[in-house]
């Protein structure tokens, strides 16, 4: 069957992957309310397209932290991609480079920063989890820098792992033939099997729960790389991130895997954008599956978006070819959305191109029968 949109890869991945792996990729936290809401909220934002504008040429290029990319659609960090496909992060890195966009490599990748760099040129960011042992962190950041990574995406929503019940039931753990490659030499590359989610136990043992704003400053003393704070959902924290020297903010709820009943990221975006006051770029991830989603995020002030699960599902289905197709489908859908909305370049996408629930002064009265 021909694949015609990004979401279709999920069913294929479900068929192909062991249940433990698929559930780990797909799950959200607890009731998974936010998981559904990340998608549903996009459907409550509608377009106000403009017509009779010459859209024979569409320019989707943009710059992120000074790096020119072909479209405002980038790859979010997702852990352990070799569980999806033997080429794992290598395939993702090659597909991102071919598409002219940015890949973010997870700290918990099954390929190291050096291995991913060896796949060839490409603009890449490194996602950082802060371990209790700060020597481990400093060493890893230095390795990422040396391997040519261009920014650090500091994940700030994970002092503890969210409660993902499928992982608890499945006793999720990294398969024994794989390693968290960035930590291989440090005796932190394996995950023990436990009576719980193996990842939750790993996080409880290794990740620094005391992480705070002063550590964002500390990070700036050990690296010159720009820091994106990943996991901001409120205006208050957006202001603190700017004060702490962040180069950018990623509005994210970790793909609904951490605190359940936080709002969909697309609903939290505008508040963060307003608080950032244009001092740093604001990005979004969570539930982006369509070109229309990308457009809506940009209309509400995002400088670009990232997506996670479709990479894993397309990797499982078709390896690098799958990830390339996902990037291509999102590109084509986004271009079409721009054309049908009358926007020729990203700076022509405005707040007036969308209408949201909260733009309406009152709920619409019900029609009288
Ligand atoms: C993630 N995410 C994530 N984030 C992070 O900072 N470090 C990580 O290692 C991971 N790992 C990870 C694994 C899996 C299986 C998923 C689904 C997600 C979160 C990720 O970066 C991003 O915020 C979400 O995936 C975005 O939501 P969508 O696009 O998956 O809906």
Coordinates of C-alpha atoms and ligand atoms in Angstrom, one line a residue:
X1 CA 0.0 0.0 0.0
X2 CA 1.3 3.4 -0.9
X3 CA 2.0 5.7 2.1
X4 CA 0.4 9.1 1.6
X5 CA 0.9 10.7 5.0
X6 CA 3.2 10.6 8.0
X7 CA 0.7 9.0 10.4
X8 CA 0.4 5.8 8.3
X9 CA 3.8 4.6 9.5
X10 CA 2.5 4.1 13.0
X11 CA 0.4 1.0 12.1
X12 CA 3.3 -0.5 10.1
X13 CA 5.7 0.0 13.0
X14 CA 3.2 -1.6 15.3
X15 CA 3.1 -4.7 13.2
X16 CA 6.8 -4.9 12.8
X17 CA 8.2 -4.1 16.2
X18 CA 8.3 -6.2 19.3
X19 CA 5.5 -5.0 21.7
X20 CA 7.9 -3.8 24.3
X21 CA 9.6 -1.5 21.7
X22 CA 6.5 -0.2 20.1
X23 CA 4.8 0.6 23.4
X24 CA 7.9 2.5 24.6
X25 CA 7.9 4.6 21.5
X26 CA 4.1 5.2 21.4
X27 CA 3.3 5.7 25.1
X28 CA 2.4 8.8 26.9
X29 CA 2.2 9.3 30.7
X30 CA -0.6 7.9 32.9
X31 CA -4.0 8.6 31.4
X32 CA -2.4 9.8 28.1
X33 CA -4.7 12.7 28.1
X34 CA -2.0 15.1 26.9
X35 CA -1.0 12.6 24.3
X36 CA -4.3 12.8 22.6
X37 CA -4.6 16.5 23.2
X38 CA -1.2 17.2 21.5
X39 CA -3.0 16.1 18.3
X40 CA -6.6 17.2 19.0
X41 CA -5.6 20.8 19.8
X42 CA -4.3 21.3 16.3
X43 CA -7.7 20.5 14.9
X44 CA -9.3 23.4 16.9
X45 CA -7.2 25.9 15.0
X46 CA -8.6 26.9 11.7
X47 CA -7.2 28.9 8.7
X48 CA -8.0 32.3 7.4
X49 CA -6.5 31.9 3.9
X50 CA -5.8 34.8 1.6
X51 CA -6.6 34.4 -2.0
X52 CA -5.4 35.7 -5.4
X53 CA -1.8 36.1 -4.4
X54 CA 0.8 34.9 -6.9
X55 CA 2.1 31.7 -5.2
X56 CA 4.0 30.4 -8.2
X57 CA 7.2 30.5 -6.1
X58 CA 7.3 29.4 -2.5
X59 CA 10.4 29.8 -0.3
X60 CA 10.4 27.6 2.8
X61 CA 14.0 28.3 3.8
X62 CA 14.9 29.7 7.2
X63 CA 17.8 30.1 9.6
X64 CA 17.9 28.5 13.1
X65 CA 20.6 29.9 15.4
X66 CA 22.3 31.3 12.3
X67 CA 22.2 28.0 10.4
X68 CA 20.4 28.0 7.1
X69 CA 18.0 25.1 6.6
X70 CA 15.6 24.1 3.8
X71 CA 12.4 24.2 5.9
X72 CA 11.3 25.0 9.5
X73 CA 10.8 21.3 10.2
X74 CA 13.4 19.5 12.2
X75 CA 14.0 16.2 14.0
X76 CA 13.5 16.0 17.8
X77 CA 15.7 13.8 19.9
X78 CA 14.3 10.4 20.5
X79 CA 16.2 7.8 22.4
X80 CA 17.4 4.3 21.3
X81 CA 16.6 4.4 17.6
X82 CA 18.4 1.1 16.9
X83 CA 15.5 -0.7 18.5
X84 CA 13.5 0.5 15.4
X85 CA 16.1 -0.3 12.8
X86 CA 19.7 -1.6 12.8
X87 CA 20.9 1.7 11.3
X88 CA 19.1 3.7 13.9
X89 CA 20.5 7.2 14.3
X90 CA 22.8 6.8 11.3
X91 CA 19.8 6.5 9.1
X92 CA 18.1 9.5 10.7
X93 CA 21.2 11.6 10.4
X94 CA 21.6 10.8 6.7
X95 CA 17.9 11.5 6.0
X96 CA 18.1 14.8 7.8
X97 CA 21.2 15.9 5.9
X98 CA 19.7 14.9 2.6
X99 CA 16.6 17.0 3.5
X100 CA 18.8 20.0 4.4
X101 CA 17.5 20.1 8.0
X102 CA 18.6 19.6 11.5
X103 CA 18.7 16.4 13.5
X104 CA 18.8 16.5 17.3
X105 CA 20.7 13.5 18.7
X106 CA 19.5 12.1 22.0
X107 CA 21.8 11.7 25.0
X108 CA 20.4 8.2 25.1
X109 CA 21.1 7.4 21.5
X110 CA 22.3 3.9 20.5
X111 CA 24.9 5.6 18.3
X112 CA 27.5 7.9 19.8
X113 CA 28.1 11.6 18.8
X114 CA 31.3 10.5 17.0
X115 CA 29.5 7.8 15.1
X116 CA 26.7 10.1 14.0
X117 CA 29.3 12.8 12.9
X118 CA 31.0 10.1 10.8
X119 CA 27.9 9.8 8.6
X120 CA 28.9 13.0 6.8
X121 CA 28.2 16.7 6.9
X122 CA 25.0 18.0 8.4
X123 CA 23.8 20.5 11.0
X124 CA 23.1 18.6 14.2
X125 CA 22.1 19.5 17.7
X126 CA 22.9 17.4 20.8
X127 CA 20.2 16.8 23.4
X128 CA 21.5 16.8 27.0
X129 CA 20.3 15.0 30.1
X130 CA 22.2 16.2 33.1
X131 CA 23.7 13.3 35.1
X132 CA 24.4 13.5 38.8
X133 CA 28.1 13.0 37.9
X134 CA 29.0 16.4 36.3
X135 CA 32.2 15.1 35.0
X136 CA 30.2 12.8 32.8
X137 CA 28.2 15.8 31.5
X138 CA 31.2 18.0 30.9
X139 CA 33.0 15.2 29.0
X140 CA 30.0 14.5 26.9
X141 CA 29.4 18.1 26.0
X142 CA 33.0 18.4 25.0
X143 CA 32.7 15.3 22.8
X144 CA 29.6 16.7 21.1
X145 CA 31.4 20.0 20.5
X146 CA 34.4 18.2 19.0
X147 CA 32.1 16.1 16.8
X148 CA 30.7 19.3 15.3
X149 CA 27.3 19.5 17.0
X150 CA 26.1 23.1 16.8
X151 CA 23.9 23.5 19.8
X152 CA 22.8 21.8 23.1
X153 CA 19.1 21.1 23.6
X154 CA 18.9 20.9 27.4
X155 CA 15.9 18.9 28.5
X156 CA 14.4 20.4 31.6
X157 CA 11.2 18.4 32.0
X158 CA 12.7 15.2 33.3
X159 CA 14.0 15.4 36.9
X160 CA 12.2 12.1 37.2
X161 CA 10.8 9.9 34.4
X162 CA 7.1 10.2 33.8
X163 CA 4.9 7.2 34.6
X164 CA 4.4 5.3 31.4
X165 CA 2.3 2.4 32.4
X166 CA 3.0 0.2 29.3
X167 CA 6.7 0.3 30.1
X168 CA 6.0 -0.7 33.7
X169 CA 3.9 -3.7 32.5
X170 CA 6.4 -4.7 29.9
X171 CA 9.4 -4.2 32.3
X172 CA 10.9 -2.1 29.5
X173 CA 14.6 -2.3 29.2
X174 CA 17.2 -1.7 26.4
X175 CA 17.7 -5.0 24.6
X176 CA 21.1 -6.5 25.6
X177 CA 22.6 -6.3 22.1
X178 CA 22.3 -2.4 22.3
X179 CA 24.1 0.2 24.4
X180 CA 23.5 3.9 25.2
X181 CA 26.6 4.5 23.1
X182 CA 27.4 8.0 24.5
X183 CA 28.0 6.4 27.9
X184 CA 29.6 3.1 26.8
X185 CA 33.1 3.8 28.2
X186 CA 31.6 5.2 31.4
X187 CA 29.9 2.1 32.7
X188 CA 26.5 3.9 32.2
X189 CA 25.7 2.4 28.8
X190 CA 23.5 -0.5 30.0
X191 CA 20.1 -0.6 31.6
X192 CA 19.4 -3.2 34.2
X193 CA 16.2 -5.2 34.1
X194 CA 14.1 -4.3 37.0
X195 CA 10.7 -4.9 38.5
X196 CA 9.7 -1.6 37.0
X197 CA 10.4 0.3 33.8
X198 CA 14.2 -0.2 33.4
X199 CA 14.4 3.3 32.1
X200 CA 12.6 4.8 35.1
X201 CA 15.1 3.0 37.4
X202 CA 18.1 4.2 35.3
X203 CA 16.8 7.8 35.5
X204 CA 16.3 7.5 39.2
X205 CA 19.8 6.3 39.6
X206 CA 21.7 8.6 37.3
X207 CA 19.8 11.8 36.4
X208 CA 20.2 14.8 38.6
X209 CA 16.9 15.7 40.3
X210 CA 18.4 18.9 41.7
X211 CA 18.9 20.5 38.3
X212 CA 17.9 24.2 38.4
X213 CA 18.3 27.5 36.6
X214 CA 21.8 27.9 38.1
X215 CA 22.8 24.9 36.1
X216 CA 21.8 26.6 32.9
X217 CA 24.5 29.2 33.8
X218 CA 26.9 26.4 34.8
X219 CA 26.4 24.8 31.4
X220 CA 27.5 28.1 29.8
X221 CA 30.7 27.9 31.7
X222 CA 31.6 24.5 30.2
X223 CA 30.5 25.2 26.6
X224 CA 30.4 27.9 24.0
X225 CA 27.6 26.2 22.2
X226 CA 24.2 27.9 22.2
X227 CA 21.7 26.3 24.6
X228 CA 18.1 25.6 23.8
X229 CA 15.9 25.0 26.8
X230 CA 13.6 22.1 25.9
X231 CA 10.4 21.7 27.9
X232 CA 9.1 25.2 28.6
X233 CA 5.3 25.5 28.9
X234 CA 4.7 28.8 30.7
X235 CA 5.4 32.5 30.3
X236 CA 7.1 32.5 33.7
X237 CA 9.7 29.9 32.7
X238 CA 10.1 31.5 29.3
X239 CA 11.2 34.7 31.0
X240 CA 13.6 32.8 33.3
X241 CA 15.1 31.0 30.3
X242 CA 15.8 34.3 28.6
X243 CA 17.4 35.7 31.8
X244 CA 19.5 32.5 32.2
X245 CA 21.1 33.1 28.8
X246 CA 19.2 30.5 26.7
X247 CA 19.7 31.0 23.0
X248 CA 16.2 29.6 22.3
X249 CA 13.2 27.9 23.8
X250 CA 11.5 24.7 22.8
X251 CA 7.9 24.5 23.9
X252 CA 7.6 20.8 24.6
X253 CA 5.8 18.4 26.9
X254 CA 8.2 15.6 25.9
X255 CA 5.7 14.1 23.6
X256 CA 3.2 13.8 26.5
X257 CA 5.5 11.4 28.3
X258 CA 6.2 13.4 31.4
X259 CA 3.5 15.2 33.3
X260 CA 0.0 14.2 32.1
X261 CA -2.6 17.0 31.9
X262 CA -0.3 19.7 30.8
X263 CA -1.8 21.5 27.8
X264 CA -1.1 20.6 24.2
X265 CA 2.1 22.4 23.2
X266 CA 0.3 24.2 20.4
X267 CA -2.0 25.8 23.1
X268 CA 1.0 26.8 25.3
X269 CA 3.0 28.2 22.4
X270 CA 1.5 31.7 22.2
X271 CA 2.0 32.5 25.9
X272 CA 5.6 31.5 25.6
X273 CA 6.1 33.5 22.4
X274 CA 4.7 36.6 24.0
X275 CA 6.9 36.2 27.1
X276 CA 10.0 35.8 25.0
X277 CA 9.3 39.2 23.4
X278 CA 11.4 38.3 20.3
X279 CA 14.6 38.1 22.4
X280 CA 15.1 34.4 21.5
X281 CA 13.5 32.2 19.0
X282 CA 10.7 29.8 20.2
X283 CA 10.3 26.4 18.7
X284 CA 7.6 23.7 19.3
X285 CA 7.4 20.0 19.3
X286 CA 4.5 17.6 20.1
X287 CA 2.0 16.1 17.8
X288 CA 3.3 17.6 14.6
X289 CA 2.1 15.3 11.9
X290 CA 0.9 17.5 9.0
X291 CA 2.1 20.5 7.0
X292 CA -0.9 22.3 8.3
X293 CA 0.4 21.7 11.9
X294 CA 3.7 23.4 10.9
X295 CA 1.9 26.4 9.5
X296 CA -0.3 26.8 12.6
X297 CA 2.7 26.7 14.8
X298 CA 4.5 29.4 12.7
X299 CA 1.3 31.5 12.6
X300 CA 1.3 31.4 16.4
X301 CA 4.8 32.6 16.6
X302 CA 7.1 29.6 16.4
X303 CA 10.3 29.9 14.5
X304 CA 10.2 26.2 13.6
X305 CA 9.0 22.8 14.7
X306 CA 10.5 19.5 15.7
X307 CA 8.8 16.0 15.5
X308 CA 9.6 12.8 17.2
X309 CA 7.6 9.6 16.8
X310 CA 7.2 9.6 13.0
X311 CA 11.0 9.2 12.8
X312 CA 10.8 6.1 14.9
X313 CA 7.9 4.6 13.0
X314 CA 9.2 5.3 9.6
X315 CA 12.6 3.9 10.6
X316 CA 10.9 0.7 11.8
X317 CA 9.0 0.5 8.5
X318 CA 11.7 1.4 5.9
X319 CA 14.9 2.6 7.6
X320 CA 16.5 5.7 6.0
X321 CA 14.1 5.6 3.1
X322 CA 11.2 5.9 5.5
X323 CA 12.7 8.9 7.4
X324 CA 13.4 10.6 4.0
X325 CA 9.8 10.1 3.0
X326 CA 8.5 11.5 6.2
X327 CA 10.6 14.6 5.8
X328 CA 9.5 14.9 2.2
X329 CA 5.8 14.5 2.9
X330 CA 5.9 17.1 5.6
X331 CA 7.8 19.5 3.3
X332 CA 5.3 19.0 0.5
X333 CA 2.3 19.4 2.8
X334 CA 3.7 22.5 4.4
X335 CA 4.5 24.0 1.0
X336 CA 0.9 23.3 -0.2
X337 CA -0.5 24.9 3.0
X338 CA 1.6 28.0 2.3
X339 CA 0.4 28.2 -1.3
X340 CA -3.3 27.7 -0.4
X341 CA -3.0 30.3 2.4
X342 CA -1.4 32.9 0.1
X343 CA 2.0 32.9 1.8
X344 CA 5.2 32.9 -0.3
X345 CA 7.8 33.0 2.4
X346 CA 7.8 32.2 6.1
X347 CA 7.7 35.9 7.1
X348 CA 4.4 36.2 5.2
X349 CA 2.8 33.7 7.7
X350 CA 1.0 35.9 10.2
X351 CA -1.3 35.5 13.2
X352 CA -4.1 36.6 11.0
X353 CA -3.8 33.5 8.9
X354 CA -5.3 31.4 11.8
X355 CA -8.2 31.7 14.1
X356 CA -8.3 29.9 17.5
X357 CA -10.9 29.1 20.2
X358 CA -9.4 31.9 22.3
X359 CA -9.8 34.5 19.6
X360 CA -13.5 34.3 19.9
X361 CA -15.0 36.6 22.6
X362 CA -17.7 34.1 23.5
X363 CA -18.5 30.5 22.5
X364 CA -20.6 30.6 19.3
X365 CA -24.3 30.4 20.2
X366 CA -25.9 27.1 19.2
X367 CA -28.1 27.4 16.0
X368 CA -31.8 27.6 16.8
X369 CA -33.8 24.8 15.4
Ligands
LIG1 C1 11.3 11.2 23.2 N1 11.7 12.5 23.6 C2 12.9 12.7 24.1 N2 13.3 14.0 24.5 C3 14.5 14.2 25.0 O1 14.8 15.4 25.3 N3 15.5 13.2 25.0 C4 15.2 11.9 24.7 O2 16.0 11.1 24.8 C5 13.9 11.7 24.2 N4 13.5 10.4 23.9 C6 12.2 10.2 23.4 C7 11.9 8.9 23.1 C8 10.7 8.6 22.5 C9 10.3 7.2 22.1 C10 9.7 9.7 22.3 C11 8.4 9.4 21.7 C12 10.1 10.9 22.7 C13 10.8 13.6 23.4 C14 11.0 14.2 22.0 O3 12.2 14.9 21.9 C15 9.9 15.2 21.6 O4 9.7 16.1 22.6 C16 8.5 14.5 21.3 O5 8.7 13.2 20.7 C17 7.7 15.3 20.4 O6 6.4 14.8 20.3 P1 6.0 13.9 19.0 O7 6.5 14.5 17.7 O8 6.6 12.5 19.2 O9 4.5 13.9 19.1

